[in-house]
């Protein structure tokens, strides 16, 4: 079991790099715009947004190398992409070169959302799978916290402090890449490639108490029997709609826009640069604590209940943030409201989205269903943050947060009237329930 935990933790570190990469740019946000004299539109879409466009491409096409070359090789490649991105963006003297290296890191983020959870779920024993797969989500929020802390500690060390903020990621990326060499390939992928003897060796380690020969035979049968279907067939319209709406509402909360621009939002609220960066660390801590609460509760109270709690929290917190900007409330009011927002996200959407999307598609379409949900999520995660600087300078922060609040009212209605509860239901039974013949 210790080996499986070690392998799972290693793969889950891709999530740490994901969280770090997405947020580390927030500390360099305004400095880069000043340095390169960028317009709000160019800065948002190219300098800040290019990593997220890389993530979209990585999410859409990440399943191809994951299936063709294997989970292990894909995870290794992701580590190399993160390291090159960190070094390249730290050394950039031009916004276009900077955007290229940030795009490269984005490819790693997108591919990791497919390869890492798939790898962990395929090596984990059934009784420990939920806990081990959730290590990926935990590592994402840990990476976010460490990025905010790193930015705070490196802020003000010189005119080029932003270079250190971005370049420091090369250290964990290199460690992760070296660790990825020790993990074995997924036995389920090996079976799909006809490498049965290698798969048996891994399965004997993964499940020493079970008949590995019988398990491998079952995998072979499942692989052979998979019908030639796709997620866009009429019978799968309902799970497809569920995956789309969960991913859509996840981003319409404004979560990625907020994580990208936390110091800027605190600056708009009248906080100084150091105070804004320190408040950002508070966001990272709240995110991690409430993610742990959500992971602990998801199999006890259910997905729908967590989404309901999160939706109510979203509406209250985002409504208060909007009012704070409209009525010019200053001081610590906005950080406190945004802490509530992050807590609501972490315990609801943050915990539920990847679990729920992985449950609602039948076994033979799960990977393509997850790719669809992930792609929807990341397209919106690229579009919305790219618009934030221009929206703040035109319609104002209060109106932006009001729009997010209204979207969360619609999410609450979706949760109450449309979202099925998947807690404690077998995947096969869910497939029959959600598939409309």
CSV table of C-alpha atoms in Angstrom, one decimal:
chain,number,residue,atom,x,y,z
A,1,UNK,CA,0.0,0.0,0.0
A,2,UNK,CA,2.9,2.4,0.8
A,3,UNK,CA,4.1,2.1,-2.8
A,4,UNK,CA,0.6,3.0,-4.2
A,5,UNK,CA,0.4,6.1,-1.9
A,6,UNK,CA,3.9,7.1,-3.1
A,7,UNK,CA,2.9,6.7,-6.7
A,8,UNK,CA,-0.4,8.6,-6.1
A,9,UNK,CA,1.3,11.5,-4.3
A,10,UNK,CA,3.9,11.7,-7.1
A,11,UNK,CA,1.2,11.9,-9.8
A,12,UNK,CA,-0.8,14.3,-7.7
A,13,UNK,CA,2.1,16.7,-7.6
A,14,UNK,CA,1.1,17.6,-11.1
A,15,UNK,CA,-1.8,19.3,-9.4
A,16,UNK,CA,0.5,21.3,-7.1
A,17,UNK,CA,2.3,22.6,-10.2
A,18,UNK,CA,-1.1,23.3,-11.8
A,19,UNK,CA,-2.2,25.4,-8.8
A,20,UNK,CA,1.1,27.2,-8.5
A,21,UNK,CA,1.2,28.0,-12.3
A,22,UNK,CA,-2.3,29.4,-12.4
A,23,UNK,CA,-1.9,31.8,-9.5
A,24,UNK,CA,1.8,32.8,-9.6
A,25,UNK,CA,1.1,35.3,-12.4
A,26,UNK,CA,-1.1,37.4,-10.1
A,27,UNK,CA,2.0,38.8,-8.3
A,28,UNK,CA,3.5,40.0,-11.6
A,29,UNK,CA,0.2,41.3,-13.1
A,30,UNK,CA,0.5,45.0,-12.7
A,31,UNK,CA,4.3,45.1,-13.0
A,32,UNK,CA,4.2,43.4,-16.4
A,33,UNK,CA,1.5,45.8,-17.6
A,34,UNK,CA,3.6,48.8,-16.5
A,35,UNK,CA,6.9,47.3,-17.9
A,36,UNK,CA,5.5,46.7,-21.4
A,37,UNK,CA,3.0,49.6,-21.5
A,38,UNK,CA,0.3,47.2,-22.5
A,39,UNK,CA,-3.4,48.2,-23.0
A,40,UNK,CA,-5.9,46.5,-20.7
A,41,UNK,CA,-7.2,44.4,-23.6
A,42,UNK,CA,-3.7,43.2,-24.7
A,43,UNK,CA,-2.5,42.6,-21.2
A,44,UNK,CA,-5.6,40.6,-20.3
A,45,UNK,CA,-5.8,38.5,-23.4
A,46,UNK,CA,-2.1,37.9,-24.3
A,47,UNK,CA,0.1,38.5,-21.3
A,48,UNK,CA,-2.2,37.2,-18.6
A,49,UNK,CA,-4.6,35.0,-20.6
A,50,UNK,CA,-2.1,33.1,-22.8
A,51,UNK,CA,-1.4,30.4,-20.2
A,52,UNK,CA,-5.2,29.7,-20.0
A,53,UNK,CA,-5.4,29.3,-23.8
A,54,UNK,CA,-2.6,26.8,-23.5
A,55,UNK,CA,-4.6,25.0,-20.8
A,56,UNK,CA,-7.6,24.9,-23.2
A,57,UNK,CA,-5.5,23.2,-25.9
A,58,UNK,CA,-4.0,20.9,-23.3
A,59,UNK,CA,-7.4,19.9,-22.0
A,60,UNK,CA,-8.9,19.3,-25.5
A,61,UNK,CA,-6.0,17.3,-26.8
A,62,UNK,CA,-4.4,15.9,-23.6
A,63,UNK,CA,-6.3,12.7,-23.9
A,64,UNK,CA,-4.4,11.9,-27.2
A,65,UNK,CA,-0.9,11.5,-25.7
A,66,UNK,CA,-2.4,10.0,-22.5
A,67,UNK,CA,-4.0,7.2,-24.5
A,68,UNK,CA,-1.3,6.8,-27.2
A,69,UNK,CA,2.0,7.1,-25.2
A,70,UNK,CA,0.7,6.3,-21.8
A,71,UNK,CA,0.0,8.0,-18.5
A,72,UNK,CA,3.6,7.9,-17.2
A,73,UNK,CA,5.2,9.5,-20.3
A,74,UNK,CA,2.5,12.2,-20.4
A,75,UNK,CA,3.1,13.0,-16.7
A,76,UNK,CA,6.8,13.2,-17.4
A,77,UNK,CA,6.2,15.6,-20.4
A,78,UNK,CA,4.0,17.7,-18.2
A,79,UNK,CA,6.9,18.2,-15.7
A,80,UNK,CA,9.2,19.2,-18.5
A,81,UNK,CA,6.7,21.7,-19.8
A,82,UNK,CA,6.3,23.3,-16.4
A,83,UNK,CA,10.0,23.7,-15.9
A,84,UNK,CA,10.7,25.2,-19.4
A,85,UNK,CA,7.7,27.5,-18.9
A,86,UNK,CA,9.0,28.8,-15.5
A,87,UNK,CA,12.5,29.4,-16.8
A,88,UNK,CA,11.5,30.9,-20.1
A,89,UNK,CA,8.9,33.3,-18.8
A,90,UNK,CA,11.3,34.5,-16.0
A,91,UNK,CA,13.9,35.3,-18.6
A,92,UNK,CA,11.6,37.0,-21.1
A,93,UNK,CA,12.2,40.6,-22.2
A,94,UNK,CA,9.3,40.8,-24.6
A,95,UNK,CA,5.5,40.2,-24.0
A,96,UNK,CA,5.2,37.8,-27.0
A,97,UNK,CA,8.1,35.6,-25.9
A,98,UNK,CA,6.6,35.7,-22.3
A,99,UNK,CA,3.2,34.7,-23.7
A,100,UNK,CA,4.8,31.8,-25.6
A,101,UNK,CA,6.4,30.3,-22.4
A,102,UNK,CA,3.2,30.9,-20.4
A,103,UNK,CA,1.3,29.1,-23.1
A,104,UNK,CA,3.7,26.2,-22.8
A,105,UNK,CA,3.0,25.9,-19.0
A,106,UNK,CA,-0.7,26.1,-19.8
A,107,UNK,CA,-0.4,23.0,-22.0
A,108,UNK,CA,1.0,21.2,-19.0
A,109,UNK,CA,-1.9,22.3,-16.8
A,110,UNK,CA,-4.6,21.2,-19.3
A,111,UNK,CA,-3.0,17.8,-19.9
A,112,UNK,CA,-2.5,17.2,-16.1
A,113,UNK,CA,-6.3,17.5,-15.5
A,114,UNK,CA,-6.7,14.4,-17.7
A,115,UNK,CA,-3.5,12.4,-17.1
A,116,UNK,CA,-3.0,12.7,-13.3
A,117,UNK,CA,-6.5,11.8,-12.1
A,118,UNK,CA,-6.7,9.0,-14.7
A,119,UNK,CA,-3.4,7.5,-13.6
A,120,UNK,CA,-4.3,7.6,-9.9
A,121,UNK,CA,-7.7,6.1,-10.4
A,122,UNK,CA,-6.2,3.3,-12.5
A,123,UNK,CA,-3.6,2.3,-9.9
A,124,UNK,CA,-5.7,2.8,-6.7
A,125,UNK,CA,-7.5,-0.1,-5.1
A,126,UNK,CA,-11.3,0.5,-5.2
A,127,UNK,CA,-11.6,1.1,-1.4
A,128,UNK,CA,-9.0,3.8,-1.4
A,129,UNK,CA,-9.6,5.4,-4.8
A,130,UNK,CA,-11.7,8.4,-3.7
A,131,UNK,CA,-9.1,9.4,-1.0
A,132,UNK,CA,-6.2,8.9,-3.4
A,133,UNK,CA,-7.7,10.7,-6.4
A,134,UNK,CA,-8.6,13.7,-4.1
A,135,UNK,CA,-4.9,14.2,-3.5
A,136,UNK,CA,-4.8,15.8,-6.9
A,137,UNK,CA,-7.5,18.4,-5.9
A,138,UNK,CA,-5.7,19.0,-2.5
A,139,UNK,CA,-2.4,19.6,-4.3
A,140,UNK,CA,-4.0,22.2,-6.6
A,141,UNK,CA,-5.1,24.3,-3.6
A,142,UNK,CA,-1.8,23.7,-1.9
A,143,UNK,CA,0.0,25.0,-5.0
A,144,UNK,CA,-2.3,28.0,-5.0
A,145,UNK,CA,-1.4,28.8,-1.4
A,146,UNK,CA,2.3,28.3,-1.9
A,147,UNK,CA,2.2,30.6,-5.0
A,148,UNK,CA,0.5,33.4,-3.0
A,149,UNK,CA,3.0,32.9,-0.2
A,150,UNK,CA,6.0,32.9,-2.6
A,151,UNK,CA,4.8,36.0,-4.3
A,152,UNK,CA,4.5,37.8,-0.9
A,153,UNK,CA,8.0,36.8,0.2
A,154,UNK,CA,9.6,37.7,-3.2
A,155,UNK,CA,7.7,41.0,-3.6
A,156,UNK,CA,10.0,44.0,-3.3
A,157,UNK,CA,13.3,42.2,-3.6
A,158,UNK,CA,14.2,44.4,-6.6
A,159,UNK,CA,12.8,45.8,-9.8
A,160,UNK,CA,12.8,42.3,-11.3
A,161,UNK,CA,11.1,40.6,-8.4
A,162,UNK,CA,8.5,39.3,-10.9
A,163,UNK,CA,11.2,37.2,-12.6
A,164,UNK,CA,11.9,35.4,-9.4
A,165,UNK,CA,8.2,34.9,-8.7
A,166,UNK,CA,7.8,33.1,-12.0
A,167,UNK,CA,11.1,31.4,-12.2
A,168,UNK,CA,11.0,29.7,-8.7
A,169,UNK,CA,8.4,27.2,-10.1
A,170,UNK,CA,11.3,25.5,-12.0
A,171,UNK,CA,12.4,24.0,-8.6
A,172,UNK,CA,9.2,22.0,-7.8
A,173,UNK,CA,8.8,21.2,-11.5
A,174,UNK,CA,12.2,19.6,-11.7
A,175,UNK,CA,11.7,17.6,-8.4
A,176,UNK,CA,8.3,16.4,-9.8
A,177,UNK,CA,9.8,15.3,-13.1
A,178,UNK,CA,12.6,13.3,-11.4
A,179,UNK,CA,10.1,11.7,-9.1
A,180,UNK,CA,7.8,10.7,-12.1
A,181,UNK,CA,10.6,8.4,-13.4
A,182,UNK,CA,10.0,6.0,-10.4
A,183,UNK,CA,6.3,5.4,-11.0
A,184,UNK,CA,5.2,2.4,-13.1
A,185,UNK,CA,2.8,2.6,-16.0
A,186,UNK,CA,-1.0,2.2,-15.4
A,187,UNK,CA,-2.0,-1.5,-15.6
A,188,UNK,CA,-5.2,-0.5,-17.4
A,189,UNK,CA,-3.3,1.4,-20.1
A,190,UNK,CA,-0.9,-1.5,-20.5
A,191,UNK,CA,-3.8,-3.9,-21.0
A,192,UNK,CA,-5.3,-1.5,-23.7
A,193,UNK,CA,-1.9,-1.8,-25.5
A,194,UNK,CA,-1.8,-5.6,-25.3
A,195,UNK,CA,1.2,-5.5,-22.8
A,196,UNK,CA,-0.5,-8.1,-20.5
A,197,UNK,CA,2.6,-9.5,-18.7
A,198,UNK,CA,3.7,-5.9,-17.7
A,199,UNK,CA,0.2,-5.2,-16.5
A,200,UNK,CA,0.2,-8.4,-14.4
A,201,UNK,CA,3.4,-7.3,-12.6
A,202,UNK,CA,2.0,-3.9,-11.7
A,203,UNK,CA,-1.4,-5.4,-10.6
A,204,UNK,CA,0.4,-7.8,-8.2
A,205,UNK,CA,1.8,-4.7,-6.4
A,206,UNK,CA,-1.5,-2.7,-6.6
A,207,UNK,CA,-3.7,-5.6,-5.4
A,208,UNK,CA,-1.5,-8.2,-3.7
A,209,UNK,CA,-4.5,-9.7,-1.9
A,210,UNK,CA,-6.5,-10.3,-5.1
A,211,UNK,CA,-6.3,-12.6,-8.1
A,212,UNK,CA,-4.3,-10.4,-10.5
A,213,UNK,CA,-4.9,-12.8,-13.3
A,214,UNK,CA,-8.7,-12.6,-12.9
A,215,UNK,CA,-8.6,-8.8,-12.7
A,216,UNK,CA,-6.5,-8.5,-15.8
A,217,UNK,CA,-8.9,-10.9,-17.7
A,218,UNK,CA,-11.8,-8.6,-16.7
A,219,UNK,CA,-9.9,-5.6,-18.0
A,220,UNK,CA,-9.3,-7.3,-21.3
A,221,UNK,CA,-13.0,-8.2,-21.5
A,222,UNK,CA,-14.0,-4.6,-20.7
A,223,UNK,CA,-11.6,-3.3,-23.3
A,224,UNK,CA,-12.9,-5.7,-26.0
A,225,UNK,CA,-16.5,-5.1,-25.3
A,226,UNK,CA,-16.5,-1.3,-25.5
A,227,UNK,CA,-19.1,-0.3,-28.1
A,228,UNK,CA,-18.3,2.2,-30.8
A,229,UNK,CA,-20.3,5.1,-29.3
A,230,UNK,CA,-19.6,8.8,-28.6
A,231,UNK,CA,-20.8,11.3,-26.0
A,232,UNK,CA,-22.7,13.3,-28.6
A,233,UNK,CA,-25.3,10.6,-29.3
A,234,UNK,CA,-28.9,11.5,-28.4
A,235,UNK,CA,-29.0,9.0,-25.6
A,236,UNK,CA,-26.2,10.8,-23.8
A,237,UNK,CA,-27.6,14.3,-24.1
A,238,UNK,CA,-28.6,14.5,-20.4
A,239,UNK,CA,-25.1,13.7,-18.9
A,240,UNK,CA,-23.5,15.9,-21.6
A,241,UNK,CA,-25.8,18.8,-20.5
A,242,UNK,CA,-24.9,18.1,-16.8
A,243,UNK,CA,-21.2,18.1,-17.6
A,244,UNK,CA,-21.5,21.4,-19.5
A,245,UNK,CA,-23.6,23.2,-16.9
A,246,UNK,CA,-21.4,22.2,-13.9
A,247,UNK,CA,-18.3,23.4,-15.8
A,248,UNK,CA,-20.1,26.5,-17.0
A,249,UNK,CA,-21.3,27.6,-13.6
A,250,UNK,CA,-17.9,26.8,-12.1
A,251,UNK,CA,-16.4,29.6,-14.1
A,252,UNK,CA,-19.4,31.9,-14.0
A,253,UNK,CA,-18.7,32.2,-10.3
A,254,UNK,CA,-15.7,34.3,-11.3
A,255,UNK,CA,-13.3,31.9,-9.4
A,256,UNK,CA,-10.4,31.9,-12.0
A,257,UNK,CA,-10.8,35.6,-12.6
A,258,UNK,CA,-10.5,36.2,-8.9
A,259,UNK,CA,-7.5,33.9,-8.4
A,260,UNK,CA,-5.7,35.6,-11.3
A,261,UNK,CA,-6.4,39.1,-10.1
A,262,UNK,CA,-6.6,38.8,-6.3
A,263,UNK,CA,-4.0,41.5,-5.6
A,264,UNK,CA,-5.6,43.8,-8.3
A,265,UNK,CA,-9.0,43.4,-6.8
A,266,UNK,CA,-7.7,44.1,-3.3
A,267,UNK,CA,-5.9,47.1,-4.7
A,268,UNK,CA,-9.2,48.4,-6.3
A,269,UNK,CA,-10.6,48.1,-2.7
A,270,UNK,CA,-8.0,50.5,-1.4
A,271,UNK,CA,-5.4,48.1,0.1
A,272,UNK,CA,-1.7,48.7,-0.4
A,273,UNK,CA,0.4,46.3,-2.4
A,274,UNK,CA,1.9,44.4,0.5
A,275,UNK,CA,-1.5,44.2,2.3
A,276,UNK,CA,-3.1,43.0,-1.0
A,277,UNK,CA,-0.5,40.2,-1.4
A,278,UNK,CA,-0.9,39.2,2.3
A,279,UNK,CA,-4.7,39.1,1.9
A,280,UNK,CA,-4.0,36.8,-1.1
A,281,UNK,CA,-2.2,34.3,1.2
A,282,UNK,CA,-5.3,34.3,3.4
A,283,UNK,CA,-7.3,33.3,0.3
A,284,UNK,CA,-4.9,30.4,-0.2
A,285,UNK,CA,-5.3,29.2,3.4
A,286,UNK,CA,-9.1,29.4,3.4
A,287,UNK,CA,-9.2,27.6,0.0
A,288,UNK,CA,-7.1,24.7,1.4
A,289,UNK,CA,-9.0,24.4,4.7
A,290,UNK,CA,-12.4,24.3,3.1
A,291,UNK,CA,-11.2,21.9,0.3
A,292,UNK,CA,-10.2,19.5,3.0
A,293,UNK,CA,-13.7,19.9,4.6
A,294,UNK,CA,-15.4,19.3,1.2
A,295,UNK,CA,-13.3,16.2,0.5
A,296,UNK,CA,-14.2,14.8,3.9
A,297,UNK,CA,-17.9,15.5,3.4
A,298,UNK,CA,-18.5,14.6,-0.2
A,299,UNK,CA,-19.2,10.9,0.4
A,300,UNK,CA,-21.1,11.6,3.6
A,301,UNK,CA,-23.6,14.4,2.7
A,302,UNK,CA,-23.4,14.0,-1.1
A,303,UNK,CA,-22.5,16.1,-4.1
A,304,UNK,CA,-25.8,17.9,-4.4
A,305,UNK,CA,-25.8,19.1,-0.8
A,306,UNK,CA,-22.3,20.5,-1.1
A,307,UNK,CA,-23.3,22.3,-4.3
A,308,UNK,CA,-26.4,23.7,-2.6
A,309,UNK,CA,-24.3,25.0,0.4
A,310,UNK,CA,-21.7,26.5,-2.0
A,311,UNK,CA,-24.4,28.2,-4.2
A,312,UNK,CA,-25.9,29.9,-1.1
A,313,UNK,CA,-22.4,31.0,0.0
A,314,UNK,CA,-21.6,32.3,-3.5
A,315,UNK,CA,-24.8,34.4,-3.7
A,316,UNK,CA,-24.2,36.0,-0.3
A,317,UNK,CA,-20.5,36.6,-0.7
A,318,UNK,CA,-20.5,37.9,-4.3
A,319,UNK,CA,-23.5,40.1,-3.6
A,320,UNK,CA,-21.6,41.7,-0.7
A,321,UNK,CA,-18.5,42.2,-2.8
A,322,UNK,CA,-20.6,43.9,-5.5
A,323,UNK,CA,-22.2,46.2,-2.9
A,324,UNK,CA,-18.8,47.0,-1.4
A,325,UNK,CA,-17.6,48.3,-4.7
A,326,UNK,CA,-20.8,50.2,-5.5
A,327,UNK,CA,-20.9,51.9,-2.0
A,328,UNK,CA,-17.1,52.3,-1.7
A,329,UNK,CA,-16.7,50.2,1.5
A,330,UNK,CA,-13.0,50.2,2.3
A,331,UNK,CA,-10.6,48.4,4.6
A,332,UNK,CA,-11.0,44.7,5.3
A,333,UNK,CA,-14.6,44.4,4.2
A,334,UNK,CA,-13.8,43.1,0.7
A,335,UNK,CA,-11.1,40.6,1.8
A,336,UNK,CA,-13.6,39.2,4.4
A,337,UNK,CA,-16.3,38.8,1.8
A,338,UNK,CA,-13.9,37.2,-0.7
A,339,UNK,CA,-12.7,34.8,2.0
A,340,UNK,CA,-16.4,33.7,2.3
A,341,UNK,CA,-16.5,33.4,-1.5
A,342,UNK,CA,-13.5,31.2,-1.6
A,343,UNK,CA,-14.8,29.0,1.3
A,344,UNK,CA,-18.1,28.6,-0.7
A,345,UNK,CA,-16.2,27.6,-3.8
A,346,UNK,CA,-13.9,25.2,-2.1
A,347,UNK,CA,-16.6,23.3,-0.2
A,348,UNK,CA,-18.9,23.2,-3.3
A,349,UNK,CA,-17.8,23.5,-6.9
A,350,UNK,CA,-14.1,23.1,-6.0
A,351,UNK,CA,-14.7,19.7,-4.4
A,352,UNK,CA,-17.5,18.5,-6.6
A,353,UNK,CA,-16.8,19.3,-10.3
A,354,UNK,CA,-14.1,16.7,-11.2
A,355,UNK,CA,-15.8,14.0,-9.1
A,356,UNK,CA,-19.3,14.6,-10.6
A,357,UNK,CA,-18.1,14.8,-14.2
A,358,UNK,CA,-16.2,11.5,-13.8
A,359,UNK,CA,-19.4,9.8,-12.5
A,360,UNK,CA,-22.1,10.7,-14.9
A,361,UNK,CA,-20.8,9.1,-18.1
A,362,UNK,CA,-20.8,5.3,-18.8
A,363,UNK,CA,-17.5,3.4,-18.4
A,364,UNK,CA,-16.5,3.3,-22.1
A,365,UNK,CA,-17.2,7.1,-22.5
A,366,UNK,CA,-15.8,8.4,-19.3
A,367,UNK,CA,-12.5,9.7,-20.7
A,368,UNK,CA,-14.2,11.6,-23.6
A,369,UNK,CA,-16.9,12.9,-21.2
A,370,UNK,CA,-14.3,14.2,-18.8
A,371,UNK,CA,-12.4,15.8,-21.7
A,372,UNK,CA,-15.6,17.6,-22.8
A,373,UNK,CA,-16.3,18.8,-19.3
A,374,UNK,CA,-12.7,19.8,-18.7
A,375,UNK,CA,-12.6,21.7,-22.1
A,376,UNK,CA,-15.8,23.6,-21.3
A,377,UNK,CA,-14.3,24.6,-18.0
A,378,UNK,CA,-11.0,25.8,-19.4
A,379,UNK,CA,-12.4,27.7,-22.4
A,380,UNK,CA,-14.4,29.8,-20.0
A,381,UNK,CA,-11.4,29.9,-17.6
A,382,UNK,CA,-9.5,31.5,-20.5
A,383,UNK,CA,-12.2,33.9,-21.7
A,384,UNK,CA,-13.4,35.3,-18.4
A,385,UNK,CA,-10.1,36.3,-16.8
A,386,UNK,CA,-8.9,37.7,-20.2
A,387,UNK,CA,-11.8,40.2,-20.1
A,388,UNK,CA,-11.4,41.3,-16.4
A,389,UNK,CA,-8.9,44.2,-16.8
A,390,UNK,CA,-11.0,45.7,-19.6
A,391,UNK,CA,-14.3,45.1,-17.7
A,392,UNK,CA,-13.0,46.7,-14.5
A,393,UNK,CA,-11.9,49.8,-16.4
A,394,UNK,CA,-15.2,50.1,-18.3
A,395,UNK,CA,-18.2,48.9,-16.4
A,396,UNK,CA,-16.5,48.7,-13.0
A,397,UNK,CA,-15.8,46.0,-10.5
A,398,UNK,CA,-19.2,46.3,-8.8
A,399,UNK,CA,-21.1,45.5,-12.0
A,400,UNK,CA,-18.7,42.5,-12.8
A,401,UNK,CA,-19.4,41.0,-9.4
A,402,UNK,CA,-23.1,41.6,-9.7
A,403,UNK,CA,-23.1,39.6,-13.0
A,404,UNK,CA,-21.3,36.7,-11.2
A,405,UNK,CA,-23.9,36.9,-8.4
A,406,UNK,CA,-26.8,36.6,-10.8
A,407,UNK,CA,-25.1,33.6,-12.5
A,408,UNK,CA,-24.9,31.9,-9.1
A,409,UNK,CA,-28.7,32.3,-8.6
A,410,UNK,CA,-29.1,30.3,-11.8
A,411,UNK,CA,-26.6,27.7,-10.5
A,412,UNK,CA,-28.8,27.3,-7.3
A,413,UNK,CA,-31.8,26.6,-9.5
A,414,UNK,CA,-29.8,24.1,-11.5
A,415,UNK,CA,-28.8,22.3,-8.3
A,416,UNK,CA,-32.3,22.2,-6.9
A,417,UNK,CA,-34.2,21.2,-10.0
A,418,UNK,CA,-31.8,19.4,-12.4
A,419,UNK,CA,-28.7,18.0,-10.7
A,420,UNK,CA,-29.0,14.3,-9.7
A,421,UNK,CA,-27.4,13.0,-6.5
A,422,UNK,CA,-24.6,10.5,-7.3
A,423,UNK,CA,-23.5,9.7,-3.8
A,424,UNK,CA,-23.4,6.0,-3.0
A,425,UNK,CA,-24.8,4.9,-6.5
A,426,UNK,CA,-22.8,2.5,-8.6
A,427,UNK,CA,-21.4,3.9,-11.8
A,428,UNK,CA,-23.3,1.2,-13.8
A,429,UNK,CA,-26.6,2.2,-12.1
A,430,UNK,CA,-26.0,5.9,-12.7
A,431,UNK,CA,-25.3,5.1,-16.4
A,432,UNK,CA,-28.7,3.4,-16.8
A,433,UNK,CA,-30.4,6.2,-14.8
A,434,UNK,CA,-28.9,9.1,-16.8
A,435,UNK,CA,-28.9,7.5,-20.3
A,436,UNK,CA,-32.0,8.2,-22.3
A,437,UNK,CA,-32.6,5.4,-24.7
